[in-house]
PDB file of N, CA, C and O in Angstrom:
ATOM      1  N   MET A 268       4.599 -28.523 -12.863  1.00  0.00           N
ATOM      2  CA  MET A 268       3.456 -28.213 -13.714  1.00  0.00           C
ATOM      3  C   MET A 268       2.177 -28.753 -13.069  1.00  0.00           C
ATOM      4  O   MET A 268       2.163 -29.873 -12.555  1.00  0.00           O
ATOM      5  N   PRO A 269       1.110 -27.978 -13.134  1.00  0.00           N
ATOM      6  CA  PRO A 269      -0.155 -28.458 -12.568  1.00  0.00           C
ATOM      7  C   PRO A 269      -0.741 -29.565 -13.438  1.00  0.00           C
ATOM      8  O   PRO A 269      -0.673 -29.526 -14.662  1.00  0.00           O
ATOM      9  N   ASN A 270      -1.299 -30.552 -12.776  1.00  0.00           N
ATOM     10  CA  ASN A 270      -1.863 -31.690 -13.498  1.00  0.00           C
ATOM     11  C   ASN A 270      -3.374 -31.613 -13.629  1.00  0.00           C
ATOM     12  O   ASN A 270      -3.927 -32.101 -14.608  1.00  0.00           O
ATOM     13  N   THR A 271      -4.018 -31.023 -12.664  1.00  0.00           N
ATOM     14  CA  THR A 271      -5.479 -30.991 -12.693  1.00  0.00           C
ATOM     15  C   THR A 271      -5.973 -29.625 -13.169  1.00  0.00           C
ATOM     16  O   THR A 271      -5.241 -28.619 -13.136  1.00  0.00           O
ATOM     17  N   ALA A 272      -7.213 -29.599 -13.573  1.00  0.00           N
ATOM     18  CA  ALA A 272      -7.810 -28.356 -14.045  1.00  0.00           C
ATOM     19  C   ALA A 272      -7.892 -27.331 -12.913  1.00  0.00           C
ATOM     20  O   ALA A 272      -7.671 -26.128 -13.139  1.00  0.00           O
ATOM     21  N   THR A 273      -8.178 -27.788 -11.701  1.00  0.00           N
ATOM     22  CA  THR A 273      -8.277 -26.849 -10.582  1.00  0.00           C
ATOM     23  C   THR A 273      -6.920 -26.247 -10.252  1.00  0.00           C
ATOM     24  O   THR A 273      -6.834 -25.075  -9.885  1.00  0.00           O
ATOM     25  N   ALA A 274      -5.855 -27.042 -10.375  1.00  0.00           N
ATOM     26  CA  ALA A 274      -4.515 -26.531 -10.115  1.00  0.00           C
ATOM     27  C   ALA A 274      -4.128 -25.491 -11.170  1.00  0.00           C
ATOM     28  O   ALA A 274      -3.498 -24.472 -10.862  1.00  0.00           O
ATOM     29  N   LYS A 275      -4.513 -25.742 -12.413  1.00  0.00           N
ATOM     30  CA  LYS A 275      -4.226 -24.782 -13.487  1.00  0.00           C
ATOM     31  C   LYS A 275      -4.975 -23.471 -13.236  1.00  0.00           C
ATOM     32  O   LYS A 275      -4.421 -22.380 -13.399  1.00  0.00           O
ATOM     33  N   LYS A 276      -6.237 -23.596 -12.836  1.00  0.00           N
ATOM     34  CA  LYS A 276      -7.039 -22.408 -12.554  1.00  0.00           C
ATOM     35  C   LYS A 276      -6.438 -21.634 -11.373  1.00  0.00           C
ATOM     36  O   LYS A 276      -6.374 -20.406 -11.392  1.00  0.00           O
ATOM     37  N   ARG A 277      -6.000 -22.363 -10.370  1.00  0.00           N
ATOM     38  CA  ARG A 277      -5.414 -21.724  -9.193  1.00  0.00           C
ATOM     39  C   ARG A 277      -4.167 -20.943  -9.582  1.00  0.00           C
ATOM     40  O   ARG A 277      -3.927 -19.836  -9.082  1.00  0.00           O
ATOM     41  N   ASN A 278      -3.364 -21.495 -10.474  1.00  0.00           N
ATOM     42  CA  ASN A 278      -2.172 -20.794 -10.949  1.00  0.00           C
ATOM     43  C   ASN A 278      -2.542 -19.526 -11.704  1.00  0.00           C
ATOM     44  O   ASN A 278      -1.894 -18.492 -11.554  1.00  0.00           O
ATOM     45  N   ARG A 279      -3.597 -19.602 -12.529  1.00  0.00           N
ATOM     46  CA  ARG A 279      -4.042 -18.413 -13.258  1.00  0.00           C
ATOM     47  C   ARG A 279      -4.504 -17.337 -12.285  1.00  0.00           C
ATOM     48  O   ARG A 279      -4.174 -16.155 -12.431  1.00  0.00           O
ATOM     49  N   GLN A 280      -5.265 -17.733 -11.285  1.00  0.00           N
ATOM     50  CA  GLN A 280      -5.762 -16.780 -10.297  1.00  0.00           C
ATOM     51  C   GLN A 280      -4.614 -16.144  -9.506  1.00  0.00           C
ATOM     52  O   GLN A 280      -4.601 -14.933  -9.277  1.00  0.00           O
ATOM     53  N   ALA A 281      -3.664 -16.977  -9.110  1.00  0.00           N
ATOM     54  CA  ALA A 281      -2.534 -16.484  -8.326  1.00  0.00           C
ATOM     55  C   ALA A 281      -1.717 -15.486  -9.139  1.00  0.00           C
ATOM     56  O   ALA A 281      -1.284 -14.447  -8.617  1.00  0.00           O
ATOM     57  N   GLU A 282      -1.510 -15.772 -10.410  1.00  0.00           N
ATOM     58  CA  GLU A 282      -0.748 -14.876 -11.274  1.00  0.00           C
ATOM     59  C   GLU A 282      -1.475 -13.546 -11.455  1.00  0.00           C
ATOM     60  O   GLU A 282      -0.867 -12.470 -11.400  1.00  0.00           O
ATOM     61  N   ARG A 283      -2.786 -13.611 -11.643  1.00  0.00           N
ATOM     62  CA  ARG A 283      -3.587 -12.400 -11.808  1.00  0.00           C
ATOM     63  C   ARG A 283      -3.527 -11.553 -10.539  1.00  0.00           C
ATOM     64  O   ARG A 283      -3.327 -10.333 -10.596  1.00  0.00           O
ATOM     65  N   ARG A 284      -3.686 -12.192  -9.399  1.00  0.00           N
ATOM     66  CA  ARG A 284      -3.633 -11.466  -8.124  1.00  0.00           C
ATOM     67  C   ARG A 284      -2.251 -10.883  -7.868  1.00  0.00           C
ATOM     68  O   ARG A 284      -2.116  -9.777  -7.346  1.00  0.00           O
ATOM     69  N   ARG A 285      -1.221 -11.645  -8.227  1.00  0.00           N
ATOM     70  CA  ARG A 285       0.144 -11.189  -8.004  1.00  0.00           C
ATOM     71  C   ARG A 285       0.416  -9.898  -8.778  1.00  0.00           C
ATOM     72  O   ARG A 285       0.980  -8.945  -8.239  1.00  0.00           O
ATOM     73  N   THR A 286      -0.011  -9.861 -10.025  1.00  0.00           N
ATOM     74  CA  THR A 286       0.236  -8.663 -10.833  1.00  0.00           C
ATOM     75  C   THR A 286      -0.575  -7.463 -10.314  1.00  0.00           C
ATOM     76  O   THR A 286      -0.057  -6.345 -10.270  1.00  0.00           O
ATOM     77  N   LEU A 287      -1.815  -7.692  -9.919  1.00  0.00           N
ATOM     78  CA  LEU A 287      -2.623  -6.607  -9.365  1.00  0.00           C
ATOM     79  C   LEU A 287      -2.041  -6.088  -8.058  1.00  0.00           C
ATOM     80  O   LEU A 287      -1.933  -4.879  -7.845  1.00  0.00           O
ATOM     81  N   ASN A 288      -1.658  -7.015  -7.176  1.00  0.00           N
ATOM     82  CA  ASN A 288      -1.104  -6.624  -5.882  1.00  0.00           C
ATOM     83  C   ASN A 288       0.224  -5.892  -6.044  1.00  0.00           C
ATOM     84  O   ASN A 288       0.537  -4.976  -5.290  1.00  0.00           O
ATOM     85  N   ARG A 289       1.003  -6.314  -7.038  1.00  0.00           N
ATOM     86  CA  ARG A 289       2.285  -5.676  -7.270  1.00  0.00           C
ATOM     87  C   ARG A 289       2.098  -4.199  -7.638  1.00  0.00           C
ATOM     88  O   ARG A 289       2.809  -3.326  -7.147  1.00  0.00           O
ATOM     89  N   GLY A 290       1.132  -3.931  -8.488  1.00  0.00           N
ATOM     90  CA  GLY A 290       0.849  -2.552  -8.863  1.00  0.00           C
ATOM     91  C   GLY A 290       0.330  -1.732  -7.703  1.00  0.00           C
ATOM     92  O   GLY A 290       0.715  -0.568  -7.520  1.00  0.00           O
ATOM     93  N   LYS A 291      -0.540  -2.328  -6.903  1.00  0.00           N
ATOM     94  CA  LYS A 291      -1.085  -1.615  -5.747  1.00  0.00           C
ATOM     95  C   LYS A 291       0.003  -1.306  -4.729  1.00  0.00           C
ATOM     96  O   LYS A 291       0.048  -0.215  -4.164  1.00  0.00           O
ATOM     97  N   ARG A 292       0.887  -2.273  -4.501  1.00  0.00           N
ATOM     98  CA  ARG A 292       1.967  -2.075  -3.547  1.00  0.00           C
ATOM     99  C   ARG A 292       2.935  -0.997  -4.043  1.00  0.00           C
ATOM    100  O   ARG A 292       3.416  -0.162  -3.276  1.00  0.00           O
ATOM    101  N   SER A 293       3.187  -0.993  -5.327  1.00  0.00           N
ATOM    102  CA  SER A 293       4.065   0.011  -5.913  1.00  0.00           C
ATOM    103  C   SER A 293       3.456   1.409  -5.772  1.00  0.00           C
ATOM    104  O   SER A 293       4.146   2.376  -5.414  1.00  0.00           O
ATOM    105  N   ALA A 294       2.165   1.533  -6.045  1.00  0.00           N
ATOM    106  CA  ALA A 294       1.489   2.821  -5.911  1.00  0.00           C
ATOM    107  C   ALA A 294       1.514   3.301  -4.458  1.00  0.00           C
ATOM    108  O   ALA A 294       1.690   4.500  -4.186  1.00  0.00           O
ATOM    109  N   LEU A 295       1.361   2.376  -3.529  1.00  0.00           N
ATOM    110  CA  LEU A 295       1.397   2.714  -2.109  1.00  0.00           C
ATOM    111  C   LEU A 295       2.770   3.247  -1.723  1.00  0.00           C
ATOM    112  O   LEU A 295       2.888   4.275  -1.043  1.00  0.00           O
ATOM    113  N   ARG A 296       3.817   2.569  -2.164  1.00  0.00           N
ATOM    114  CA  ARG A 296       5.177   3.008  -1.842  1.00  0.00           C
ATOM    115  C   ARG A 296       5.478   4.373  -2.458  1.00  0.00           C
ATOM    116  O   ARG A 296       6.141   5.213  -1.840  1.00  0.00           O
ATOM    117  N   THR A 297       5.013   4.594  -3.664  1.00  0.00           N
ATOM    118  CA  THR A 297       5.221   5.886  -4.318  1.00  0.00           C
ATOM    119  C   THR A 297       4.515   6.992  -3.547  1.00  0.00           C
ATOM    120  O   THR A 297       5.067   8.085  -3.352  1.00  0.00           O
ATOM    121  N   ALA A 298       3.298   6.723  -3.097  1.00  0.00           N
ATOM    122  CA  ALA A 298       2.545   7.721  -2.337  1.00  0.00           C
ATOM    123  C   ALA A 298       3.252   8.053  -1.026  1.00  0.00           C
ATOM    124  O   ALA A 298       3.286   9.221  -0.598  1.00  0.00           O
ATOM    125  N   ILE A 299       3.827   7.057  -0.383  1.00  0.00           N
ATOM    126  CA  ILE A 299       4.564   7.287   0.864  1.00  0.00           C
ATOM    127  C   ILE A 299       5.786   8.160   0.585  1.00  0.00           C
ATOM    128  O   ILE A 299       6.098   9.079   1.343  1.00  0.00           O
ATOM    129  N   LYS A 300       6.470   7.894  -0.518  1.00  0.00           N
ATOM    130  CA  LYS A 300       7.628   8.712  -0.883  1.00  0.00           C
ATOM    131  C   LYS A 300       7.215  10.154  -1.160  1.00  0.00           C
ATOM    132  O   LYS A 300       7.974  11.083  -0.886  1.00  0.00           O
ATOM    133  N   ASN A 301       6.013  10.347  -1.693  1.00  0.00           N
ATOM    134  CA  ASN A 301       5.531  11.700  -1.958  1.00  0.00           C
ATOM    135  C   ASN A 301       5.346  12.487  -0.665  1.00  0.00           C
ATOM    136  O   ASN A 301       5.577  13.698  -0.635  1.00  0.00           O
ATOM    137  N   VAL A 302       4.920  11.809   0.396  1.00  0.00           N
ATOM    138  CA  VAL A 302       4.768  12.492   1.687  1.00  0.00           C
ATOM    139  C   VAL A 302       6.148  12.880   2.215  1.00  0.00           C
ATOM    140  O   VAL A 302       6.376  14.011   2.641  1.00  0.00           O
ATOM    141  N   ARG A 303       7.082  11.945   2.163  1.00  0.00           N
ATOM    142  CA  ARG A 303       8.422  12.213   2.691  1.00  0.00           C
ATOM    143  C   ARG A 303       9.151  13.282   1.878  1.00  0.00           C
ATOM    144  O   ARG A 303       9.942  14.042   2.415  1.00  0.00           O
ATOM    145  N   GLY A 304       8.871  13.355   0.581  1.00  0.00           N
ATOM    146  CA  GLY A 304       9.566  14.290  -0.281  1.00  0.00           C
ATOM    147  C   GLY A 304       8.857  15.608  -0.487  1.00  0.00           C
ATOM    148  O   GLY A 304       9.304  16.431  -1.284  1.00  0.00           O
ATOM    149  N   ALA A 305       7.769  15.832   0.226  1.00  0.00           N
ATOM    150  CA  ALA A 305       7.006  17.069   0.074  1.00  0.00           C
ATOM    151  C   ALA A 305       7.849  18.263   0.521  1.00  0.00           C
ATOM    152  O   ALA A 305       8.600  18.184   1.497  1.00  0.00           O
ATOM    153  N   GLU A 306       7.706  19.354  -0.208  1.00  0.00           N
ATOM    154  CA  GLU A 306       8.493  20.552   0.077  1.00  0.00           C
ATOM    155  C   GLU A 306       7.948  21.325   1.283  1.00  0.00           C
ATOM    156  O   GLU A 306       8.712  21.790   2.115  1.00  0.00           O
ATOM    157  N   THR A 307       6.632  21.470   1.346  1.00  0.00           N
ATOM    158  CA  THR A 307       6.032  22.262   2.415  1.00  0.00           C
ATOM    159  C   THR A 307       5.163  21.367   3.303  1.00  0.00           C
ATOM    160  O   THR A 307       4.747  20.283   2.880  1.00  0.00           O
ATOM    161  N   PRO A 308       4.875  21.823   4.506  1.00  0.00           N
ATOM    162  CA  PRO A 308       3.988  21.045   5.385  1.00  0.00           C
ATOM    163  C   PRO A 308       2.593  20.853   4.791  1.00  0.00           C
ATOM    164  O   PRO A 308       1.977  19.809   4.991  1.00  0.00           O
ATOM    165  N   GLU A 309       2.119  21.852   4.054  1.00  0.00           N
ATOM    166  CA  GLU A 309       0.790  21.735   3.442  1.00  0.00           C
ATOM    167  C   GLU A 309       0.768  20.621   2.396  1.00  0.00           C
ATOM    168  O   GLU A 309      -0.179  19.838   2.322  1.00  0.00           O
ATOM    169  N   GLN A 310       1.816  20.569   1.585  1.00  0.00           N
ATOM    170  CA  GLN A 310       1.904  19.501   0.584  1.00  0.00           C
ATOM    171  C   GLN A 310       1.997  18.139   1.266  1.00  0.00           C
ATOM    172  O   GLN A 310       1.407  17.167   0.809  1.00  0.00           O
ATOM    173  N   ALA A 311       2.740  18.080   2.353  1.00  0.00           N
ATOM    174  CA  ALA A 311       2.892  16.822   3.081  1.00  0.00           C
ATOM    175  C   ALA A 311       1.555  16.370   3.656  1.00  0.00           C
ATOM    176  O   ALA A 311       1.210  15.185   3.582  1.00  0.00           O
ATOM    177  N   ARG A 312       0.795  17.308   4.219  1.00  0.00           N
ATOM    178  CA  ARG A 312      -0.509  16.948   4.786  1.00  0.00           C
ATOM    179  C   ARG A 312      -1.465  16.473   3.706  1.00  0.00           C
ATOM    180  O   ARG A 312      -2.210  15.509   3.896  1.00  0.00           O
ATOM    181  N   GLU A 313      -1.440  17.146   2.562  1.00  0.00           N
ATOM    182  CA  GLU A 313      -2.307  16.757   1.443  1.00  0.00           C
ATOM    183  C   GLU A 313      -1.946  15.354   0.942  1.00  0.00           C
ATOM    184  O   GLU A 313      -2.818  14.518   0.705  1.00  0.00           O
ATOM    185  N   ALA A 314      -0.659  15.099   0.812  1.00  0.00           N
ATOM    186  CA  ALA A 314      -0.214  13.782   0.359  1.00  0.00           C
ATOM    187  C   ALA A 314      -0.532  12.714   1.407  1.00  0.00           C
ATOM    188  O   ALA A 314      -0.869  11.578   1.067  1.00  0.00           O
ATOM    189  N   TYR A 315      -0.449  13.097   2.689  1.00  0.00           N
ATOM    190  CA  TYR A 315      -0.731  12.139   3.761  1.00  0.00           C
ATOM    191  C   TYR A 315      -2.185  11.673   3.731  1.00  0.00           C
ATOM    192  O   TYR A 315      -2.460  10.505   3.995  1.00  0.00           O
ATOM    193  N   ARG A 316      -3.104  12.587   3.408  1.00  0.00           N
ATOM    194  CA  ARG A 316      -4.516  12.192   3.351  1.00  0.00           C
ATOM    195  C   ARG A 316      -4.727  11.067   2.347  1.00  0.00           C
ATOM    196  O   ARG A 316      -5.467  10.115   2.602  1.00  0.00           O
ATOM    197  N   ALA A 317      -4.070  11.178   1.211  1.00  0.00           N
ATOM    198  CA  ALA A 317      -4.190  10.136   0.191  1.00  0.00           C
ATOM    199  C   ALA A 317      -3.532   8.836   0.663  1.00  0.00           C
ATOM    200  O   ALA A 317      -4.071   7.740   0.472  1.00  0.00           O
ATOM    201  N   VAL A 318      -2.373   8.959   1.297  1.00  0.00           N
ATOM    202  CA  VAL A 318      -1.645   7.771   1.766  1.00  0.00           C
ATOM    203  C   VAL A 318      -2.432   7.049   2.854  1.00  0.00           C
ATOM    204  O   VAL A 318      -2.471   5.819   2.896  1.00  0.00           O
ATOM    205  N   GLU A 319      -3.064   7.819   3.726  1.00  0.00           N
ATOM    206  CA  GLU A 319      -3.824   7.215   4.819  1.00  0.00           C
ATOM    207  C   GLU A 319      -4.929   6.307   4.272  1.00  0.00           C
ATOM    208  O   GLU A 319      -5.121   5.188   4.744  1.00  0.00           O
ATOM    209  N   GLN A 320      -5.623   6.791   3.261  1.00  0.00           N
ATOM    210  CA  GLN A 320      -6.674   5.981   2.650  1.00  0.00           C
ATOM    211  C   GLN A 320      -6.099   4.736   1.977  1.00  0.00           C
ATOM    212  O   GLN A 320      -6.655   3.635   2.099  1.00  0.00           O
ATOM    213  N   LEU A 321      -4.975   4.903   1.272  1.00  0.00           N
ATOM    214  CA  LEU A 321      -4.346   3.763   0.601  1.00  0.00           C
ATOM    215  C   LEU A 321      -3.878   2.718   1.611  1.00  0.00           C
ATOM    216  O   LEU A 321      -4.044   1.513   1.391  1.00  0.00           O
ATOM    217  N   LEU A 322      -3.277   3.179   2.704  1.00  0.00           N
ATOM    218  CA  LEU A 322      -2.799   2.239   3.726  1.00  0.00           C
ATOM    219  C   LEU A 322      -3.955   1.478   4.366  1.00  0.00           C
ATOM    220  O   LEU A 322      -3.877   0.257   4.552  1.00  0.00           O
ATOM    221  N   ASP A 323      -5.028   2.198   4.695  1.00  0.00           N
ATOM    222  CA  ASP A 323      -6.178   1.531   5.308  1.00  0.00           C
ATOM    223  C   ASP A 323      -6.800   0.513   4.350  1.00  0.00           C
ATOM    224  O   ASP A 323      -7.162  -0.590   4.749  1.00  0.00           O
ATOM    225  N   ARG A 324      -6.902   0.888   3.092  1.00  0.00           N
ATOM    226  CA  ARG A 324      -7.474  -0.023   2.102  1.00  0.00           C
ATOM    227  C   ARG A 324      -6.576  -1.241   1.902  1.00  0.00           C
ATOM    228  O   ARG A 324      -7.052  -2.367   1.805  1.00  0.00           O
ATOM    229  N   ALA A 325      -5.267  -1.026   1.861  1.00  0.00           N
ATOM    230  CA  ALA A 325      -4.329  -2.130   1.679  1.00  0.00           C
ATOM    231  C   ALA A 325      -4.397  -3.098   2.861  1.00  0.00           C
ATOM    232  O   ALA A 325      -4.348  -4.319   2.675  1.00  0.00           O
ATOM    233  N   ALA A 326      -4.528  -2.562   4.062  1.00  0.00           N
ATOM    234  CA  ALA A 326      -4.629  -3.424   5.238  1.00  0.00           C
ATOM    235  C   ALA A 326      -5.962  -4.177   5.243  1.00  0.00           C
ATOM    236  O   ALA A 326      -6.007  -5.369   5.575  1.00  0.00           O
ATOM    237  N   ARG A 327      -7.026  -3.494   4.860  1.00  0.00           N
ATOM    238  CA  ARG A 327      -8.340  -4.130   4.840  1.00  0.00           C
ATOM    239  C   ARG A 327      -8.394  -5.270   3.819  1.00  0.00           C
ATOM    240  O   ARG A 327      -9.055  -6.277   4.050  1.00  0.00           O
ATOM    241  N   ASN A 328      -7.674  -5.109   2.707  1.00  0.00           N
ATOM    242  CA  ASN A 328      -7.677  -6.130   1.656  1.00  0.00           C
ATOM    243  C   ASN A 328      -6.543  -7.132   1.798  1.00  0.00           C
ATOM    244  O   ASN A 328      -6.259  -7.887   0.861  1.00  0.00           O
ATOM    245  N   HIS A 329      -5.852  -7.116   2.948  1.00  0.00           N
ATOM    246  CA  HIS A 329      -4.781  -8.064   3.249  1.00  0.00           C
ATOM    247  C   HIS A 329      -3.586  -7.928   2.314  1.00  0.00           C
ATOM    248  O   HIS A 329      -2.851  -8.891   2.105  1.00  0.00           O
ATOM    249  N   LEU A 330      -3.398  -6.759   1.750  1.00  0.00           N
ATOM    250  CA  LEU A 330      -2.209  -6.510   0.942  1.00  0.00           C
ATOM    251  C   LEU A 330      -1.006  -6.311   1.856  1.00  0.00           C
ATOM    252  O   LEU A 330       0.099  -6.752   1.549  1.00  0.00           O
ATOM    253  N   ILE A 331      -1.236  -5.628   2.977  1.00  0.00           N
ATOM    254  CA  ILE A 331      -0.221  -5.460   4.010  1.00  0.00           C
ATOM    255  C   ILE A 331      -0.858  -5.787   5.354  1.00  0.00           C
ATOM    256  O   ILE A 331      -2.079  -5.829   5.478  1.00  0.00           O
ATOM    257  N   HIS A 332      -0.025  -5.993   6.344  1.00  0.00           N
ATOM    258  CA  HIS A 332      -0.524  -6.294   7.682  1.00  0.00           C
ATOM    259  C   HIS A 332      -1.095  -5.018   8.309  1.00  0.00           C
ATOM    260  O   HIS A 332      -0.549  -3.921   8.089  1.00  0.00           O
ATOM    261  N   PRO A 333      -2.176  -5.126   9.061  1.00  0.00           N
ATOM    262  CA  PRO A 333      -2.761  -3.927   9.694  1.00  0.00           C
ATOM    263  C   PRO A 333      -1.774  -3.171  10.576  1.00  0.00           C
ATOM    264  O   PRO A 333      -1.806  -1.934  10.627  1.00  0.00           O
ATOM    265  N   ASN A 334      -0.901  -3.893  11.266  1.00  0.00           N
ATOM    266  CA  ASN A 334       0.086  -3.212  12.113  1.00  0.00           C
ATOM    267  C   ASN A 334       1.083  -2.426  11.270  1.00  0.00           C
ATOM    268  O   ASN A 334       1.561  -1.375  11.697  1.00  0.00           O
ATOM    269  N   LEU A 335       1.402  -2.923  10.093  1.00  0.00           N
ATOM    270  CA  LEU A 335       2.313  -2.201   9.197  1.00  0.00           C
ATOM    271  C   LEU A 335       1.676  -0.891   8.760  1.00  0.00           C
ATOM    272  O   LEU A 335       2.348   0.149   8.707  1.00  0.00           O
ATOM    273  N   ALA A 336       0.387  -0.925   8.479  1.00  0.00           N
ATOM    274  CA  ALA A 336      -0.319   0.295   8.081  1.00  0.00           C
ATOM    275  C   ALA A 336      -0.307   1.306   9.226  1.00  0.00           C
ATOM    276  O   ALA A 336      -0.032   2.497   9.011  1.00  0.00           O
ATOM    277  N   ALA A 337      -0.572   0.847  10.425  1.00  0.00           N
ATOM    278  CA  ALA A 337      -0.590   1.741  11.587  1.00  0.00           C
ATOM    279  C   ALA A 337       0.797   2.318  11.836  1.00  0.00           C
ATOM    280  O   ALA A 337       0.944   3.519  12.116  1.00  0.00           O
ATOM    281  N   ARG A 338       1.804   1.494  11.717  1.00  0.00           N
ATOM    282  CA  ARG A 338       3.178   1.946  11.945  1.00  0.00           C
ATOM    283  C   ARG A 338       3.594   2.976  10.894  1.00  0.00           C
ATOM    284  O   ARG A 338       4.207   4.000  11.213  1.00  0.00           O
ATOM    285  N   ALA A 339       3.235   2.719   9.648  1.00  0.00           N
ATOM    286  CA  ALA A 339       3.577   3.652   8.566  1.00  0.00           C
ATOM    287  C   ALA A 339       2.886   4.994   8.776  1.00  0.00           C
ATOM    288  O   ALA A 339       3.502   6.053   8.600  1.00  0.00           O
ATOM    289  N   LYS A 340       1.606   4.960   9.165  1.00  0.00           N
ATOM    290  CA  LYS A 340       0.884   6.213   9.409  1.00  0.00           C
ATOM    291  C   LYS A 340       1.518   6.990  10.559  1.00  0.00           C
ATOM    292  O   LYS A 340       1.669   8.219  10.485  1.00  0.00           O
ATOM    293  N   SER A 341       1.912   6.292  11.597  1.00  0.00           N
ATOM    294  CA  SER A 341       2.531   6.946  12.743  1.00  0.00           C
ATOM    295  C   SER A 341       3.847   7.596  12.346  1.00  0.00           C
ATOM    296  O   SER A 341       4.127   8.752  12.708  1.00  0.00           O
ATOM    297  N   ARG A 342       4.655   6.890  11.589  1.00  0.00           N
ATOM    298  CA  ARG A 342       5.951   7.429  11.177  1.00  0.00           C
ATOM    299  C   ARG A 342       5.781   8.611  10.227  1.00  0.00           C
ATOM    300  O   ARG A 342       6.549   9.574  10.284  1.00  0.00           O
ATOM    301  N   LEU A 343       4.789   8.536   9.357  1.00  0.00           N
ATOM    302  CA  LEU A 343       4.554   9.648   8.441  1.00  0.00           C
ATOM    303  C   LEU A 343       4.064  10.888   9.198  1.00  0.00           C
ATOM    304  O   LEU A 343       4.397  12.020   8.833  1.00  0.00           O
ATOM    305  N   GLN A 344       3.285  10.667  10.256  1.00  0.00           N
ATOM    306  CA  GLN A 344       2.837  11.797  11.081  1.00  0.00           C
ATOM    307  C   GLN A 344       4.047  12.496  11.703  1.00  0.00           C
ATOM    308  O   GLN A 344       4.099  13.727  11.779  1.00  0.00           O
ATOM    309  N   LYS A 345       5.030  11.712  12.138  1.00  0.00           N
ATOM    310  CA  LYS A 345       6.239  12.294  12.711  1.00  0.00           C
ATOM    311  C   LYS A 345       6.997  13.109  11.669  1.00  0.00           C
ATOM    312  O   LYS A 345       7.551  14.169  11.964  1.00  0.00           O
ATOM    313  N   VAL A 346       7.025  12.616  10.429  1.00  0.00           N
ATOM    314  CA  VAL A 346       7.685  13.342   9.350  1.00  0.00           C
ATOM    315  C   VAL A 346       6.994  14.680   9.115  1.00  0.00           C
ATOM    316  O   VAL A 346       7.642  15.717   8.953  1.00  0.00           O
ATOM    317  N   ILE A 347       5.667  14.650   9.109  1.00  0.00           N
ATOM    318  CA  ILE A 347       4.898  15.887   8.890  1.00  0.00           C
ATOM    319  C   ILE A 347       5.137  16.878  10.027  1.00  0.00           C
ATOM    320  O   ILE A 347       5.288  18.073   9.810  1.00  0.00           O
ATOM    321  N   GLN A 348       5.155  16.375  11.266  1.00  0.00           N
ATOM    322  CA  GLN A 348       5.404  17.259  12.409  1.00  0.00           C
ATOM    323  C   GLN A 348       6.794  17.889  12.325  1.00  0.00           C
ATOM    324  O   GLN A 348       6.975  19.056  12.697  1.00  0.00           O
ATOM    325  N   ALA A 349       7.764  17.138  11.837  1.00  0.00           N
ATOM    326  CA  ALA A 349       9.121  17.664  11.728  1.00  0.00           C
ATOM    327  C   ALA A 349       9.213  18.754  10.664  1.00  0.00           C
ATOM    328  O   ALA A 349      10.023  19.680  10.774  1.00  0.00           O
ATOM    329  N   LYS A 350       8.378  18.656   9.624  1.00  0.00           N
ATOM    330  CA  LYS A 350       8.378  19.654   8.560  1.00  0.00           C
ATOM    331  C   LYS A 350       7.732  20.954   9.014  1.00  0.00           C
ATOM    332  O   LYS A 350       7.988  22.011   8.445  1.00  0.00           O
ATOM    333  N   SER A 351       6.868  20.879  10.041  1.00  0.00           N
ATOM    334  CA  SER A 351       6.142  22.077  10.495  1.00  0.00           C
ATOM    335  C   SER A 351       7.023  23.011  11.282  1.00  0.00           C
ATOM    336  O   SER A 351       7.964  22.696  11.867  1.00  0.00           O
TER     337      SER A 351
END
């Protein structure tokens, strides 16, 4: 248990950030699944545009590592090429 006021505040902040980050990470994973599960190449490209922005934003805000974002984008591009 936190003893000081600053420790209590830090716990509140960490909990708030954890819940926000959890939702953002979940939305990111869902968007990636939408690209992989797209029926046509056009749908995949459309979904990829949204995912690309989400990945870049997540990396910029330190939600994920920048290399993870780059790797995910590269792999999704391969998926789209295979659908074409």
